[in-house]
């Protein structure tokens, strides 16, 4: 079946840093979504990407839909403590279909 | 606009017992999904409804899991009998049938 690989699995951030994470797939998706999940809560939608090559921003977050349609990237600029959480990428073949999720990138604060 | 509601938020049961979870989607959302999220992993689809019909239940362990959405609005997911490996967070999501899915807070199930 389809698999999404997210990297890194975890990262430490220092306030003010820019951070990046990515997601790669063994097959093509036509929609990429990025979610953030905090402890005890469900995933919250951050950014949706609908077209290969598309670059979309939501505040300090920027995500790109890879040209090959097999990858996507999420950048967080000027990180702040509340950026801590688990970020999931999800791919979708067609509108209304299920989402296939990656394993998540856990963002932690440097001690 | 109210989000996806789920209850209970937490449930602890012993193996071989039964349990049921409830979900009320965002008003007007025709498509409802149940996902299972095992600790340390991303969510995986169990079943998808379009109104009150099943669209995809290929990953639902039908010998023990069942789900229904009788009036095309809220839905219940049942496990009977539960196994230790069913310990997970059960997430409900809804969509207007488009590309964006919105998730509820989940029900955390612990099977002892």
GROMACS .gro file of C-alpha atoms in nm:
model
  223
    1UNK     CA    1   0.000   0.000   0.000
    2UNK     CA    2   0.090   0.365  -0.014
    3UNK     CA    3   0.340   0.488   0.243
    4UNK     CA    4   0.441   0.836   0.344
    5UNK     CA    5   0.780   0.892   0.502
    6UNK     CA    6   0.828   1.203   0.711
    7UNK     CA    7   1.162   1.342   0.816
    8UNK     CA    8   1.302   1.423   1.053
    9UNK     CA    9   1.114   1.206   1.303
   10UNK     CA   10   1.185   1.466   1.570
   11UNK     CA   11   1.359   1.800   1.601
   12UNK     CA   12   1.444   2.055   1.866
   13UNK     CA   13   1.368   2.421   1.803
   14UNK     CA   14   1.507   2.733   1.958
   15UNK     CA   15   1.286   3.038   1.963
   16UNK     CA   16   1.340   3.246   1.652
   17UNK     CA   17   1.479   2.963   1.438
   18UNK     CA   18   1.341   2.859   1.100
   19UNK     CA   19   1.265   2.486   1.076
   20UNK     CA   20   1.184   2.257   0.786
   21UNK     CA   21   1.035   1.913   0.751
   22UNK     CA   22   0.940   1.702   0.453
   23UNK     CA   23   0.726   1.416   0.342
   24UNK     CA   24   0.792   1.172   0.059
   25UNK     CA   25   0.570   0.912  -0.099
   26UNK     CA   26   0.620   0.601  -0.307
   27UNK     CA   27   0.326   0.706  -0.524
   28UNK     CA   28   0.152   1.017  -0.650
   29UNK     CA   29  -0.102   1.221  -0.458
   30UNK     CA   30  -0.324   1.496  -0.597
   31UNK     CA   31  -0.375   1.679  -0.268
   32UNK     CA   32  -0.133   1.729   0.019
   33UNK     CA   33  -0.245   1.842   0.364
   34UNK     CA   34  -0.043   1.939   0.670
   35UNK     CA   35  -0.186   1.893   1.020
   36UNK     CA   36  -0.061   1.972   1.371
   37UNK     CA   37  -0.156   1.756   1.668
   38UNK     CA   38  -0.109   1.849   2.032
   39UNK     CA   39  -0.134   1.607   2.325
   40UNK     CA   40  -0.487   1.486   2.390
   41UNK     CA   41  -0.629   1.657   2.082
   42UNK     CA   42  -0.716   1.567   1.726
   43UNK     CA   43  -0.513   1.685   1.426
   44UNK     CA   44  -0.577   2.047   1.325
   45UNK     CA   45  -0.553   2.142   0.958
   46UNK     CA   46  -0.276   2.394   0.888
   47UNK     CA   47  -0.235   2.410   0.511
   48UNK     CA   48  -0.393   2.240   0.208
   49UNK     CA   49  -0.214   2.210  -0.129
   50UNK     CA   50  -0.402   2.123  -0.446
   51UNK     CA   51  -0.163   2.167  -0.739
   52UNK     CA   52   0.188   2.041  -0.820
   53UNK     CA   53   0.441   2.319  -0.759
   54UNK     CA   54   0.200   2.520  -0.545
   55UNK     CA   55   0.349   2.724  -0.259
   56UNK     CA   56   0.102   2.828   0.013
   57UNK     CA   57   0.148   3.023   0.334
   58UNK     CA   58  -0.051   3.046   0.654
   59UNK     CA   59   0.110   3.303   0.884
   60UNK     CA   60   0.461   3.178   0.967
   61UNK     CA   61   0.397   2.846   0.794
   62UNK     CA   62   0.480   2.781   0.431
   63UNK     CA   63   0.420   2.454   0.249
   64UNK     CA   64   0.499   2.337  -0.102
   65UNK     CA   65   0.348   2.067  -0.322
   66UNK     CA   66   0.637   1.892  -0.497
   67UNK     CA   67   0.655   1.898  -0.876
   68UNK     CA   68   0.666   1.516  -0.895
   69UNK     CA   69   0.349   1.502  -0.677
   70UNK     CA   70   0.537   1.254  -0.457
   71UNK     CA   71   0.657   1.498  -0.193
   72UNK     CA   72   0.573   1.803   0.013
   73UNK     CA   73   0.762   2.038   0.244
   74UNK     CA   74   0.661   2.246   0.545
   75UNK     CA   75   0.862   2.537   0.679
   76UNK     CA   76   0.804   2.724   1.004
   77UNK     CA   77   0.972   3.063   1.024
   78UNK     CA   78   1.076   3.240   1.345
   79UNK     CA   79   0.959   2.953   1.566
   80UNK     CA   80   0.793   3.022   1.900
   81UNK     CA   81   0.732   2.786   2.196
   82UNK     CA   82   0.371   2.718   2.095
   83UNK     CA   83   0.496   2.559   1.771
   84UNK     CA   84   0.569   2.248   1.980
   85UNK     CA   85   0.362   1.949   1.872
   86UNK     CA   86   0.352   1.672   1.613
   87UNK     CA   87   0.321   1.774   1.249
   88UNK     CA   88   0.165   1.524   1.009
   89UNK     CA   89   0.158   1.529   0.633
   90UNK     CA   90  -0.131   1.356   0.459
   91UNK     CA   91  -0.185   1.271   0.094
   92UNK     CA   92  -0.513   1.226  -0.086
   93UNK     CA   93  -0.571   1.077  -0.432
   94UNK     CA   94  -0.905   1.241  -0.507
   95UNK     CA   95  -1.153   1.470  -0.334
   96UNK     CA   96  -1.348   1.283  -0.070
   97UNK     CA   97  -1.103   0.992  -0.056
   98UNK     CA   98  -0.930   0.879   0.262
   99UNK     CA   99  -0.614   1.052   0.383
  100UNK     CA  100  -0.287   0.858   0.399
  101UNK     CA  101  -0.076   0.997   0.683
  102UNK     CA  102   0.296   1.005   0.744
  103UNK     CA  103   0.443   0.902   1.078
  104UNK     CA  104   0.476   1.261   1.200
  105UNK     CA  105   0.757   1.500   1.292
  106UNK     CA  106   0.772   1.575   1.663
  107UNK     CA  107   0.882   1.933   1.731
  108UNK     CA  108   1.029   1.995   2.075
  109UNK     CA  109   1.183   2.298   2.246
  110UNK     CA  110   1.556   2.300   2.313
  111UNK     CA  111   1.624   2.291   2.687
  112UNK     CA  112  -1.932   2.683   1.340
  113UNK     CA  113  -1.912   2.395   1.589
  114UNK     CA  114  -1.642   2.137   1.527
  115UNK     CA  115  -1.660   1.759   1.522
  116UNK     CA  116  -1.783   1.627   1.858
  117UNK     CA  117  -1.679   1.291   2.002
  118UNK     CA  118  -1.758   1.106   2.320
  119UNK     CA  119  -1.640   0.968   2.549
  120UNK     CA  120  -1.294   1.129   2.554
  121UNK     CA  121  -1.140   0.840   2.747
  122UNK     CA  122  -1.239   0.479   2.803
  123UNK     CA  123  -1.068   0.196   2.988
  124UNK     CA  124  -1.197  -0.158   2.944
  125UNK     CA  125  -1.073  -0.513   2.990
  126UNK     CA  126  -1.001  -0.738   2.693
  127UNK     CA  127  -1.303  -0.922   2.557
  128UNK     CA  128  -1.538  -0.645   2.672
  129UNK     CA  129  -1.729  -0.430   2.426
  130UNK     CA  130  -1.713  -0.054   2.378
  131UNK     CA  131  -1.884   0.209   2.164
  132UNK     CA  132  -1.777   0.553   2.050
  133UNK     CA  133  -1.998   0.833   1.923
  134UNK     CA  134  -1.929   1.108   1.668
  135UNK     CA  135  -2.130   1.411   1.556
  136UNK     CA  136  -1.980   1.573   1.246
  137UNK     CA  137  -1.978   1.938   1.147
  138UNK     CA  138  -2.324   2.043   1.036
  139UNK     CA  139  -2.375   1.991   0.664
  140UNK     CA  140  -2.079   1.758   0.618
  141UNK     CA  141  -2.195   1.457   0.420
  142UNK     CA  142  -1.876   1.253   0.452
  143UNK     CA  143  -1.769   1.101   0.783
  144UNK     CA  144  -1.450   0.908   0.855
  145UNK     CA  145  -1.330   0.696   1.147
  146UNK     CA  146  -0.953   0.670   1.188
  147UNK     CA  147  -0.746   0.466   1.433
  148UNK     CA  148  -0.426   0.624   1.566
  149UNK     CA  149  -0.188   0.394   1.749
  150UNK     CA  150   0.064   0.565   1.977
  151UNK     CA  151   0.356   0.708   1.780
  152UNK     CA  152   0.189   0.665   1.438
  153UNK     CA  153  -0.026   0.865   1.202
  154UNK     CA  154  -0.400   0.799   1.180
  155UNK     CA  155  -0.521   0.512   0.959
  156UNK     CA  156  -0.867   0.495   0.805
  157UNK     CA  157  -1.108   0.236   0.941
  158UNK     CA  158  -1.427   0.331   0.760
  159UNK     CA  159  -1.572   0.612   0.546
  160UNK     CA  160  -1.942   0.703   0.511
  161UNK     CA  161  -2.104   0.920   0.245
  162UNK     CA  162  -2.437   1.023   0.403
  163UNK     CA  163  -2.552   0.690   0.552
  164UNK     CA  164  -2.379   0.462   0.300
  165UNK     CA  165  -2.038   0.297   0.342
  166UNK     CA  166  -1.779   0.411   0.086
  167UNK     CA  167  -1.467   0.234   0.214
  168UNK     CA  168  -1.441  -0.022   0.494
  169UNK     CA  169  -1.153  -0.222   0.350
  170UNK     CA  170  -0.933  -0.167   0.658
  171UNK     CA  171  -1.205  -0.233   0.918
  172UNK     CA  172  -1.153  -0.561   1.112
  173UNK     CA  173  -1.508  -0.672   1.054
  174UNK     CA  174  -1.491  -0.971   1.288
  175UNK     CA  175  -1.485  -0.731   1.584
  176UNK     CA  176  -1.546  -0.376   1.460
  177UNK     CA  177  -1.874  -0.235   1.334
  178UNK     CA  178  -1.994   0.115   1.253
  179UNK     CA  179  -2.316   0.278   1.150
  180UNK     CA  180  -2.449   0.615   1.045
  181UNK     CA  181  -2.821   0.549   1.032
  182UNK     CA  182  -2.963   0.897   0.966
  183UNK     CA  183  -2.665   1.032   0.774
  184UNK     CA  184  -2.558   1.258   1.060
  185UNK     CA  185  -2.397   1.114   1.373
  186UNK     CA  186  -2.217   0.781   1.382
  187UNK     CA  187  -2.118   0.510   1.626
  188UNK     CA  188  -1.817   0.279   1.614
  189UNK     CA  189  -1.828  -0.041   1.817
  190UNK     CA  190  -1.564  -0.294   1.914
  191UNK     CA  191  -1.676  -0.636   2.037
  192UNK     CA  192  -1.480  -0.812   2.176
  193UNK     CA  193  -1.186  -0.581   2.237
  194UNK     CA  194  -0.826  -0.699   2.216
  195UNK     CA  195  -0.514  -0.550   2.374
  196UNK     CA  196  -0.397  -0.427   2.034
  197UNK     CA  197  -0.711  -0.213   1.998
  198UNK     CA  198  -0.562   0.035   2.248
  199UNK     CA  199  -0.542   0.354   2.044
  200UNK     CA  200  -0.703   0.692   1.984
  201UNK     CA  201  -1.015   0.671   1.767
  202UNK     CA  202  -1.058   0.986   1.562
  203UNK     CA  203  -1.367   1.096   1.377
  204UNK     CA  204  -1.336   1.340   1.086
  205UNK     CA  205  -1.586   1.502   0.854
  206UNK     CA  206  -1.580   1.672   0.517
  207UNK     CA  207  -1.825   1.832   0.276
  208UNK     CA  208  -1.702   1.568   0.033
  209UNK     CA  209  -1.407   1.775  -0.073
  210UNK     CA  210  -1.038   1.760   0.001
  211UNK     CA  211  -1.020   1.900   0.354
  212UNK     CA  212  -1.106   1.681   0.652
  213UNK     CA  213  -1.167   1.821   0.999
  214UNK     CA  214  -1.100   1.606   1.302
  215UNK     CA  215  -1.262   1.574   1.641
  216UNK     CA  216  -1.064   1.550   1.967
  217UNK     CA  217  -1.067   1.168   1.962
  218UNK     CA  218  -1.148   0.895   2.211
  219UNK     CA  219  -0.849   0.741   2.384
  220UNK     CA  220  -0.916   0.368   2.443
  221UNK     CA  221  -0.707   0.161   2.680
  222UNK     CA  222  -0.764  -0.217   2.679
  223UNK     CA  223  -0.624  -0.398   2.983
   0.00000   0.00000   0.00000
